PDB file of C-alpha atoms in Angstrom:
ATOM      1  CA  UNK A   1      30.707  73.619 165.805  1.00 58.00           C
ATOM      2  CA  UNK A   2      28.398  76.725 166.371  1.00 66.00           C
ATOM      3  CA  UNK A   3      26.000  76.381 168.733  1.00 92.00           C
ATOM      4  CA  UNK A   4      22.746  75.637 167.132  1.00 96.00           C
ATOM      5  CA  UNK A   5      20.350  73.493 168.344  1.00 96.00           C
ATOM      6  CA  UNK A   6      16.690  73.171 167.313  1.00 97.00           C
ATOM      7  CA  UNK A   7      13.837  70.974 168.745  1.00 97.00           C
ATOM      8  CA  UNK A   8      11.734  69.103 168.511  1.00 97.00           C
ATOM      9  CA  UNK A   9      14.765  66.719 166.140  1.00 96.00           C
ATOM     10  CA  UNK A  10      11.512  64.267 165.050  1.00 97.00           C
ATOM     11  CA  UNK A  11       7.725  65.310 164.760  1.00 97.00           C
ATOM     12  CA  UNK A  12       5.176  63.464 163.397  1.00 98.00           C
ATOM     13  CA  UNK A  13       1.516  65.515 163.125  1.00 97.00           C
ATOM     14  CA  UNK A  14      -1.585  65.201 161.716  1.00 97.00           C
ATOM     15  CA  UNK A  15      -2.872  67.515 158.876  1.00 97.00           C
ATOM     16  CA  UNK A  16      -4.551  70.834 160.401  1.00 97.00           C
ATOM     17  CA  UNK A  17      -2.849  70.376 163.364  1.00 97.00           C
ATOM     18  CA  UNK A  18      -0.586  73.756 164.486  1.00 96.00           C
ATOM     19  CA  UNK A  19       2.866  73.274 164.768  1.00 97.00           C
ATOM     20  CA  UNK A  20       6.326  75.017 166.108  1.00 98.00           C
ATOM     21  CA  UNK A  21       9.723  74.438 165.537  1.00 98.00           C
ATOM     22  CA  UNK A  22      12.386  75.619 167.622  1.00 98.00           C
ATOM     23  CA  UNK A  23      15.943  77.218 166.605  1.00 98.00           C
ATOM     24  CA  UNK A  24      18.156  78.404 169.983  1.00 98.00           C
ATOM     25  CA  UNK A  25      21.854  80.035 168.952  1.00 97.00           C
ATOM     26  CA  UNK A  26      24.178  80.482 171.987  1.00 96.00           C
ATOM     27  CA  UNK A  27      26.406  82.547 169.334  1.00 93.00           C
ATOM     28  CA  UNK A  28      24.868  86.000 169.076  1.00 93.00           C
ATOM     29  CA  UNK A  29      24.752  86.160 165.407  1.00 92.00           C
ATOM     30  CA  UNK A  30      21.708  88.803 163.984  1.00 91.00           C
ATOM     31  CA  UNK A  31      20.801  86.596 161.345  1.00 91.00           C
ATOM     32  CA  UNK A  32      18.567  84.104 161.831  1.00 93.00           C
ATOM     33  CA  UNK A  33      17.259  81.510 158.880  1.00 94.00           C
ATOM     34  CA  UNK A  34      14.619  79.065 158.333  1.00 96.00           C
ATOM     35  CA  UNK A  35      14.860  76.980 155.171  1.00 96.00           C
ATOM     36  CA  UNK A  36      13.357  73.326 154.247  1.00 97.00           C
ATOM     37  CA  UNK A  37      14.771  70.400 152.487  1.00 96.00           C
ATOM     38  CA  UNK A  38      13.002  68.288 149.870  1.00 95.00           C
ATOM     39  CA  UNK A  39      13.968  65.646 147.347  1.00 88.00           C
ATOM     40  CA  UNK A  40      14.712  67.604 144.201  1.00 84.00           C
ATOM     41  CA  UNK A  41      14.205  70.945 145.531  1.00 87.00           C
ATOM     42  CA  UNK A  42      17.388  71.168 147.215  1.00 86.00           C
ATOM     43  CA  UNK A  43      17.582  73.623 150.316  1.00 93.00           C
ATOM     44  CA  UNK A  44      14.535  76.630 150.158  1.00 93.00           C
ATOM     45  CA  UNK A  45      14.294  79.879 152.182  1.00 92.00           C
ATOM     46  CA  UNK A  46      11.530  79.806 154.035  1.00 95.00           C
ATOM     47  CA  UNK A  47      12.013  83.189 156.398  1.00 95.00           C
ATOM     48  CA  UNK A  48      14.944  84.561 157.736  1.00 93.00           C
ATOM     49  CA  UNK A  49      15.270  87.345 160.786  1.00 93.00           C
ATOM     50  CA  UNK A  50      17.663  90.483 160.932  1.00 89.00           C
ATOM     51  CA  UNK A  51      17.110  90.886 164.500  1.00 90.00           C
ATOM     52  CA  UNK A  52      14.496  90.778 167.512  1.00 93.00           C
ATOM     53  CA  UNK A  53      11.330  91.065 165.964  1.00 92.00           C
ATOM     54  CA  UNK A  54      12.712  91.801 162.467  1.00 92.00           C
ATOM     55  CA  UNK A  55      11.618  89.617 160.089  1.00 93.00           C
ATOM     56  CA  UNK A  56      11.034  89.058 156.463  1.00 91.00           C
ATOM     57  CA  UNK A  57       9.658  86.098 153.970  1.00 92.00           C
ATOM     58  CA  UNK A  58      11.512  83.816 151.929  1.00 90.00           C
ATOM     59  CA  UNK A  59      10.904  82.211 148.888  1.00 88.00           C
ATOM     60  CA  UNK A  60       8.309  79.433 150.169  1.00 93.00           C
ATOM     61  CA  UNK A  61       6.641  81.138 153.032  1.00 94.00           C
ATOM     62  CA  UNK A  62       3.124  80.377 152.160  1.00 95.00           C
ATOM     63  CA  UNK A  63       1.745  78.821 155.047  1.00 96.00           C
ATOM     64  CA  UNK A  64       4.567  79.474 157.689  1.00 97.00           C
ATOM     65  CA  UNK A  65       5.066  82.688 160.354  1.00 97.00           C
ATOM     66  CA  UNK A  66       8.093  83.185 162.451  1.00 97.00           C
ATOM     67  CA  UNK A  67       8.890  85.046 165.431  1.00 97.00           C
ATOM     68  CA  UNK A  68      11.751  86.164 167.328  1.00 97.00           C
ATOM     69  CA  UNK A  69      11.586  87.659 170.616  1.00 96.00           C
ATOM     70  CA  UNK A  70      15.311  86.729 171.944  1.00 96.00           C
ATOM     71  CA  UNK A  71      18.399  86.858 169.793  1.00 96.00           C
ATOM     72  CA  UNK A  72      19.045  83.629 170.665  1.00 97.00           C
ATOM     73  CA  UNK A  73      15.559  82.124 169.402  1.00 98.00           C
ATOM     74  CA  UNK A  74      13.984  81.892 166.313  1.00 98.00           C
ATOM     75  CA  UNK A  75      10.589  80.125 166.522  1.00 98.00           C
ATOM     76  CA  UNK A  76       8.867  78.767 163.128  1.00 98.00           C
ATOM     77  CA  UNK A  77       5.206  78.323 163.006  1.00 98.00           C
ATOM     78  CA  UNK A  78       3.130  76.193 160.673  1.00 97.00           C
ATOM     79  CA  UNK A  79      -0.205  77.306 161.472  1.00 93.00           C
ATOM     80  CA  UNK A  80      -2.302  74.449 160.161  1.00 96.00           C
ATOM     81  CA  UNK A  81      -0.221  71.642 158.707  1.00 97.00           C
ATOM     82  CA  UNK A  82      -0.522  70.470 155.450  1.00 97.00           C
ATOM     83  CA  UNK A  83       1.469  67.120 153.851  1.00 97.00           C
ATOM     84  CA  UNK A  84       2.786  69.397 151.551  1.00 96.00           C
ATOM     85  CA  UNK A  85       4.849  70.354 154.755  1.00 97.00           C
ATOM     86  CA  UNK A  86       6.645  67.333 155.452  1.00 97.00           C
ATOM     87  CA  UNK A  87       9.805  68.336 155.137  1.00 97.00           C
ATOM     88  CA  UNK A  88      13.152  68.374 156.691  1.00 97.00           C
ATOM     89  CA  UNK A  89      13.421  72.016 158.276  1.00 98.00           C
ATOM     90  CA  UNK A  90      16.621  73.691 158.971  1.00 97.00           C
ATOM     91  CA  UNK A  91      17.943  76.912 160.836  1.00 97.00           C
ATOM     92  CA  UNK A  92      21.033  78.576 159.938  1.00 94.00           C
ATOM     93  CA  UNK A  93      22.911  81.694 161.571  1.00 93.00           C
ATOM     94  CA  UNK A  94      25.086  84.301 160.499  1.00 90.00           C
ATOM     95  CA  UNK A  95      26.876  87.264 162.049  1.00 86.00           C
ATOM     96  CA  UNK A  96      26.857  89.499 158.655  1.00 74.00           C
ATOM     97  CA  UNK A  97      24.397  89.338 155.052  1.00 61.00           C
ATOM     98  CA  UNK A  98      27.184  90.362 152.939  1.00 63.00           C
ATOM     99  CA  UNK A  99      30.010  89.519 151.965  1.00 56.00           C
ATOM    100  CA  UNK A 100      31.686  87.771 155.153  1.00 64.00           C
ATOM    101  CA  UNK A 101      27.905  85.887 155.344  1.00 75.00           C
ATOM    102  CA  UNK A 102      29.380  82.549 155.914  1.00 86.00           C
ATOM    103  CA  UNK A 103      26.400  80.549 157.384  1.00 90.00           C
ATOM    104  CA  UNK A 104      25.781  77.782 160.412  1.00 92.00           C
ATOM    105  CA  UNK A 105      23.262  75.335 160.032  1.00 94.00           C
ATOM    106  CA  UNK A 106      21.489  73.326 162.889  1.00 96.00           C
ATOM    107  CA  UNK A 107      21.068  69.635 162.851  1.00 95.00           C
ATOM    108  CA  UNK A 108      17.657  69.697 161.608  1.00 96.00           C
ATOM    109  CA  UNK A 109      13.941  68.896 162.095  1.00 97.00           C
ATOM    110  CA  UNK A 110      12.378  66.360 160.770  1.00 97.00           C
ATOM    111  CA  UNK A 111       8.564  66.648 160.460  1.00 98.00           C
ATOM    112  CA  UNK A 112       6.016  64.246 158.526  1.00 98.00           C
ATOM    113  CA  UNK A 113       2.884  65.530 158.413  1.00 97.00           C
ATOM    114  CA  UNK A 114      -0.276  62.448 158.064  1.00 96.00           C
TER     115      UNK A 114
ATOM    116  CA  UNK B   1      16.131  83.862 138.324  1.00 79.00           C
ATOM    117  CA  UNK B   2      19.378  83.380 139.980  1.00 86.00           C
ATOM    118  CA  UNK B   3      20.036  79.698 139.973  1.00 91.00           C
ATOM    119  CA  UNK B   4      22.934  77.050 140.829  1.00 95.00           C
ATOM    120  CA  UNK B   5      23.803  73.490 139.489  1.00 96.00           C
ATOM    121  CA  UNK B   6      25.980  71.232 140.628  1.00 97.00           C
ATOM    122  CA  UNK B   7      27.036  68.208 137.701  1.00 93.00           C
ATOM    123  CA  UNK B   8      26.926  65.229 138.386  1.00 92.00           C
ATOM    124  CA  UNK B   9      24.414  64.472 140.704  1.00 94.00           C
ATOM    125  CA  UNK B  10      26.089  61.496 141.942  1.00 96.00           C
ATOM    126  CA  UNK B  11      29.840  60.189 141.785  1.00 96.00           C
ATOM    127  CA  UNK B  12      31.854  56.527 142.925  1.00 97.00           C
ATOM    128  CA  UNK B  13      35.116  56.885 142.966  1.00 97.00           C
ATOM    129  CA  UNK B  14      37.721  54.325 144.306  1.00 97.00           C
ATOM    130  CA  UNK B  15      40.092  55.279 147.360  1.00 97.00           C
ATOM    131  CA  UNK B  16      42.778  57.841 147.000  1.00 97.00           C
ATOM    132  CA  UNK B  17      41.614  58.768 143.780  1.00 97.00           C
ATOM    133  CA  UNK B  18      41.952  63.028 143.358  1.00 97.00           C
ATOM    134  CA  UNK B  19      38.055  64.088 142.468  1.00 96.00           C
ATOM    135  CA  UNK B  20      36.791  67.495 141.235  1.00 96.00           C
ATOM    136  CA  UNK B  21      33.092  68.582 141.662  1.00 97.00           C
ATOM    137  CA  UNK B  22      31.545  70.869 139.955  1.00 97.00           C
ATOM    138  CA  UNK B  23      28.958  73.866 141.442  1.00 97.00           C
ATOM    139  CA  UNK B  24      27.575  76.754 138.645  1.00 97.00           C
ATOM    140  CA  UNK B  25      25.767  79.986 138.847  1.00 95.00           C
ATOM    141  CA  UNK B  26      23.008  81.910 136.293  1.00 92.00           C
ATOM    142  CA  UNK B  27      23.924  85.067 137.958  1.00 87.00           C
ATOM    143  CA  UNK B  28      28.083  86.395 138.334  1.00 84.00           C
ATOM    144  CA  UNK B  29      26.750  89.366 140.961  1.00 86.00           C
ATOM    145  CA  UNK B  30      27.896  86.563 143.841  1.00 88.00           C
ATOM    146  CA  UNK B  31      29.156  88.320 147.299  1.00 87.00           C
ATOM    147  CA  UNK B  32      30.888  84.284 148.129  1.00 90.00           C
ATOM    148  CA  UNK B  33      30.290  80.880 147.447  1.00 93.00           C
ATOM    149  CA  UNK B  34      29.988  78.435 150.232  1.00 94.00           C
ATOM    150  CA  UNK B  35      30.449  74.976 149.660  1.00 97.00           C
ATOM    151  CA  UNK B  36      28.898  72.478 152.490  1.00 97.00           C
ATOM    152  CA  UNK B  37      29.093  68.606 153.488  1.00 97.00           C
ATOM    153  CA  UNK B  38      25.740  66.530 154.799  1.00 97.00           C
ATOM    154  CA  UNK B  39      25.772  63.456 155.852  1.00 95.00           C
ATOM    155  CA  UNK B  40      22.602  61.286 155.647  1.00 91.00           C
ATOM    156  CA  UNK B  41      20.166  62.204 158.476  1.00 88.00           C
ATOM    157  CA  UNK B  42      22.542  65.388 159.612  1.00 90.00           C
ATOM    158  CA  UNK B  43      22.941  68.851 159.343  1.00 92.00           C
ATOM    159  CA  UNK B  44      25.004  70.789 157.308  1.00 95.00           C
ATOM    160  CA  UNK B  45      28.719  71.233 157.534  1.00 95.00           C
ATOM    161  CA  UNK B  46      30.495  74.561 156.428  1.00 94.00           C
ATOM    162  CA  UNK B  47      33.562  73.423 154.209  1.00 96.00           C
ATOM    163  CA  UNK B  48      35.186  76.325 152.738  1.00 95.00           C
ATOM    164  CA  UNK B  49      33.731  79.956 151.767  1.00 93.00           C
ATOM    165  CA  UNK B  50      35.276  81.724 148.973  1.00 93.00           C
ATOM    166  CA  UNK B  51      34.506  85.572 148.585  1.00 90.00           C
ATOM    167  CA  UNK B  52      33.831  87.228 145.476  1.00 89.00           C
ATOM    168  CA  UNK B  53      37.475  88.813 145.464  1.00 89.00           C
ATOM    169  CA  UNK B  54      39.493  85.947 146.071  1.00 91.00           C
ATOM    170  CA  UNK B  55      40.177  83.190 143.272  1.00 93.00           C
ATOM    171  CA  UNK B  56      40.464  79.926 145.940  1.00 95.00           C
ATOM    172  CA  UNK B  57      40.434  78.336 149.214  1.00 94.00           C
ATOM    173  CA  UNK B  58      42.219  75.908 151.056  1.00 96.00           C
ATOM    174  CA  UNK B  59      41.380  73.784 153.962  1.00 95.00           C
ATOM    175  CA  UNK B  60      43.414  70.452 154.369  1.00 96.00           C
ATOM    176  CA  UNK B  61      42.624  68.452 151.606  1.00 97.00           C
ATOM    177  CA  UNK B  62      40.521  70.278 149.859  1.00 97.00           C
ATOM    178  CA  UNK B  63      40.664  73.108 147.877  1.00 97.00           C
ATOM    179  CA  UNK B  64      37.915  75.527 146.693  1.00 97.00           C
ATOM    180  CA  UNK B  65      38.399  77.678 143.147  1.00 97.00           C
ATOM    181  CA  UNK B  66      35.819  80.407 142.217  1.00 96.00           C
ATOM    182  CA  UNK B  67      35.712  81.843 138.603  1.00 95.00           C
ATOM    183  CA  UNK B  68      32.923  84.742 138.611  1.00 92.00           C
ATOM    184  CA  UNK B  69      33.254  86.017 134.661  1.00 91.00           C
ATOM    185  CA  UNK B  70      32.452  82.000 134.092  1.00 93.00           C
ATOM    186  CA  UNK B  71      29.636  81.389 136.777  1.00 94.00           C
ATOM    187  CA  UNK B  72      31.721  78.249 138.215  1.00 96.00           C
ATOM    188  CA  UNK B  73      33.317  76.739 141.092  1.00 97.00           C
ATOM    189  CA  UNK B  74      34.923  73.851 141.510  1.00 97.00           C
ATOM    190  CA  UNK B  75      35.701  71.689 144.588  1.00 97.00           C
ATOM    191  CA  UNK B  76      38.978  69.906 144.548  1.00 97.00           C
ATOM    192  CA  UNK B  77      39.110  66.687 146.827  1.00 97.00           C
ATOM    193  CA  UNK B  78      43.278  65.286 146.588  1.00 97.00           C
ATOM    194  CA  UNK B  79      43.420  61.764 148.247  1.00 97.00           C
ATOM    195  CA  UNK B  80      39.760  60.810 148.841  1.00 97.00           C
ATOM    196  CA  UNK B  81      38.831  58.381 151.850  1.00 97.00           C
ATOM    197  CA  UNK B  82      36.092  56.588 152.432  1.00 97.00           C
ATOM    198  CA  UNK B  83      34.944  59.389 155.432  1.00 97.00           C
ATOM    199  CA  UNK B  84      34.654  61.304 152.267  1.00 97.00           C
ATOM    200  CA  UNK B  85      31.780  59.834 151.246  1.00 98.00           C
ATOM    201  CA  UNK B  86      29.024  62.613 151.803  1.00 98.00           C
ATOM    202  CA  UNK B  87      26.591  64.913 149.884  1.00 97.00           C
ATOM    203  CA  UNK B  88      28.450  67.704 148.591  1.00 98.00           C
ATOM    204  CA  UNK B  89      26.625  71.240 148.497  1.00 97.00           C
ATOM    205  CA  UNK B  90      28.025  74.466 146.990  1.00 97.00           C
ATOM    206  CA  UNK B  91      25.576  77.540 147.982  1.00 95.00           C
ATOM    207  CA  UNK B  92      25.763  81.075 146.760  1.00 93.00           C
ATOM    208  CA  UNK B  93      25.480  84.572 148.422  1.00 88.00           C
ATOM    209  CA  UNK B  94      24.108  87.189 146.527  1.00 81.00           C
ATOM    210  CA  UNK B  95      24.043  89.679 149.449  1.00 75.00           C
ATOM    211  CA  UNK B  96      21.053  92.389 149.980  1.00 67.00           C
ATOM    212  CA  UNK B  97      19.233  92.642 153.279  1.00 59.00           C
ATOM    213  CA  UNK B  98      18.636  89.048 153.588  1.00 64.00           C
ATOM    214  CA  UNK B  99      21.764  87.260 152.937  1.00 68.00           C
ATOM    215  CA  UNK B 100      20.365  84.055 152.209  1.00 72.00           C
ATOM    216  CA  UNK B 101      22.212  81.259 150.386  1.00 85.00           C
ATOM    217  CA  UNK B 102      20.955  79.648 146.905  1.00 91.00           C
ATOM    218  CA  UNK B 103      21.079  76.292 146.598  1.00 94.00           C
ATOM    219  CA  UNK B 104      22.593  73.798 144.185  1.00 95.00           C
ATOM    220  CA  UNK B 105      20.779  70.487 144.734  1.00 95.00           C
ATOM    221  CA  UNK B 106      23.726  68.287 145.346  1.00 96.00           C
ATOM    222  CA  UNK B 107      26.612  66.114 144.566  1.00 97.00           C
ATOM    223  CA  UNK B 108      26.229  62.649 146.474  1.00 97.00           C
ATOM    224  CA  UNK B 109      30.065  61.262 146.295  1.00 98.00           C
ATOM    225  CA  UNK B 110      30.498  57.963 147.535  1.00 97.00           C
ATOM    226  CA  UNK B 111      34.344  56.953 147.609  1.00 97.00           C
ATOM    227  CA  UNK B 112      35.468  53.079 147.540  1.00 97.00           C
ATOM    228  CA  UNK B 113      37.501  51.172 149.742  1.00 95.00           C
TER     229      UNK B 113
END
C-alpha cells in the first residue's frame, strides 16, 4: 500500500468552529488531492496541489483552503464549519497528471459537523 | 459536463458466479480509466488502470476492458467469493494540469455464500 496516512481518522465539531485535516505521503509523489465523499454525490474534488505551495481549486471548494509547505503534507482547512461539511474527506497522491496518473487514496477522515 | 455512470447501483450474486460491471463516460477524450474497491468505513483500493491506448487489463481474477469510441468499461470478476463483496468504483482521467479523477457513484456487489 502507498504510504498515506491522514489524521485526525474521526472528528466531530461544532458549526463555526475552524477545522484542519491532515494528509502526510512518505512516497514523494507531486500531486497531492483533497476530495469528499457523500451519499449520492459519489467522490468530489475539492483542491488538489502540483507541488510545494502550488495549488489550485476543485470543483467544491467553496468554503475550504489548502496548503502545502512539505511535499510530504497536504493540510486542508475548513475555515468555519458548516453541516453542509460533514463529509467523509479523502487525500489521494499521484506521481504524474497524465496519462500514467494512476492515483493512491488515504484511509479517510471522517468529520460530522453539529 | 464530463460525467460517469456506473449500472446497476447494486448487485447479489451467489458464489463462484462470473459477474460483469458496468462503468460509462459522457466524454471519449479519457487519458485512463481507473477502477477502485472500498470497503465500508475504508479507503480506496486501486484495482486495475487501463490507459487510453490499451483495450484491457488483467490482474488475477479480474479483468478490466476499455472501449473509448463507445464511452464504456467494463469490469470482469471470473469466480466471485464472498471477500468480493465490496463497492466497486470506476474513475476517469481526463488529464490537464490537475489530473483529477471523475467519479462514477458506485456499484455495491455483495456475493453469496
Amino acid at each position: 500500500d502507498a504510504g498515506i496516512t491522514q489524521s485526525p481518522r474521526h472528528k466531530v465539531t461544532e458549526t463555526g468552529t475552524p477545522v484542519t485535516l491532515r494528509c502526510h505521503q512518505t512516497e514523494n509523489h507531486r500531486y497531492m488531492y483533497w476530495y469528499r465523499q457523500d451519499p449520492g454525490h459519489g467522490l468530489r474534488l475539492i483542491h488538489y496541489s502540483y507541488g510545494v505551495k502550488d495549488t489550485d481549486k476543485g470543483e467544491v471548494s467553496d468554503g475550504y483552503s489548502v496548503s502545502r509547505s512539505k511535499t510530504e503534507d497536504f493540510l486542508l482547512t475548513l475555515e468555519s464549519a458548516t453541516s453542509s461539511q460533514t463529509s467523509v474527506y479523502f487525500c489521494a497522491i499521484s506521481d504524474s497528471s497524465y496519462s500514467y496518473n494512476e492515483q493512491f487514496f488515504g484511509p479517510g477522515t471522517r468529520l460530522t459537523v453539529l | 459536463k464530463q460525467e460517469v455512470t456506473q449500472i446497476p447501483a447494486a448487485l447479489s450474486v451467489p458464489e463462484g458466479e462470473n459477474l460483469v460491471l458496468n462503468c460509462s463516460f459522457t466524454d471519449s477524450a479519457i487519458y485512463n480509466l481507473q477502477w477502485f474497491r472500498q470497503d465500508p468505513g475504508k479507503g480506496l483500493t486501486s484495482l486495475l488502470l487501463i490507459q487510453s491506448s490499451q483495450r484491457e487489463q488483467t490482474s488475477g481474477r479480474l479483468n478490466a476492458s476499455l472501449d473509448k469510441s463507445s464511452g464504456r468499461s467494463t469490469l470482469y470478476i471470473a469466480a466471485s467469493q464472498p471477500g468480493d463483496s465490496a463497492t466497486y468504483l470506476c474513475a476517469a482521467n481526463y488529464g490537464g494540469s490537475q489530473g483529477n479523477l471523475i467519479f462514477g457513484k458506485g456499484t455495491k456487489l455483495s456475493v453469496k455464500p
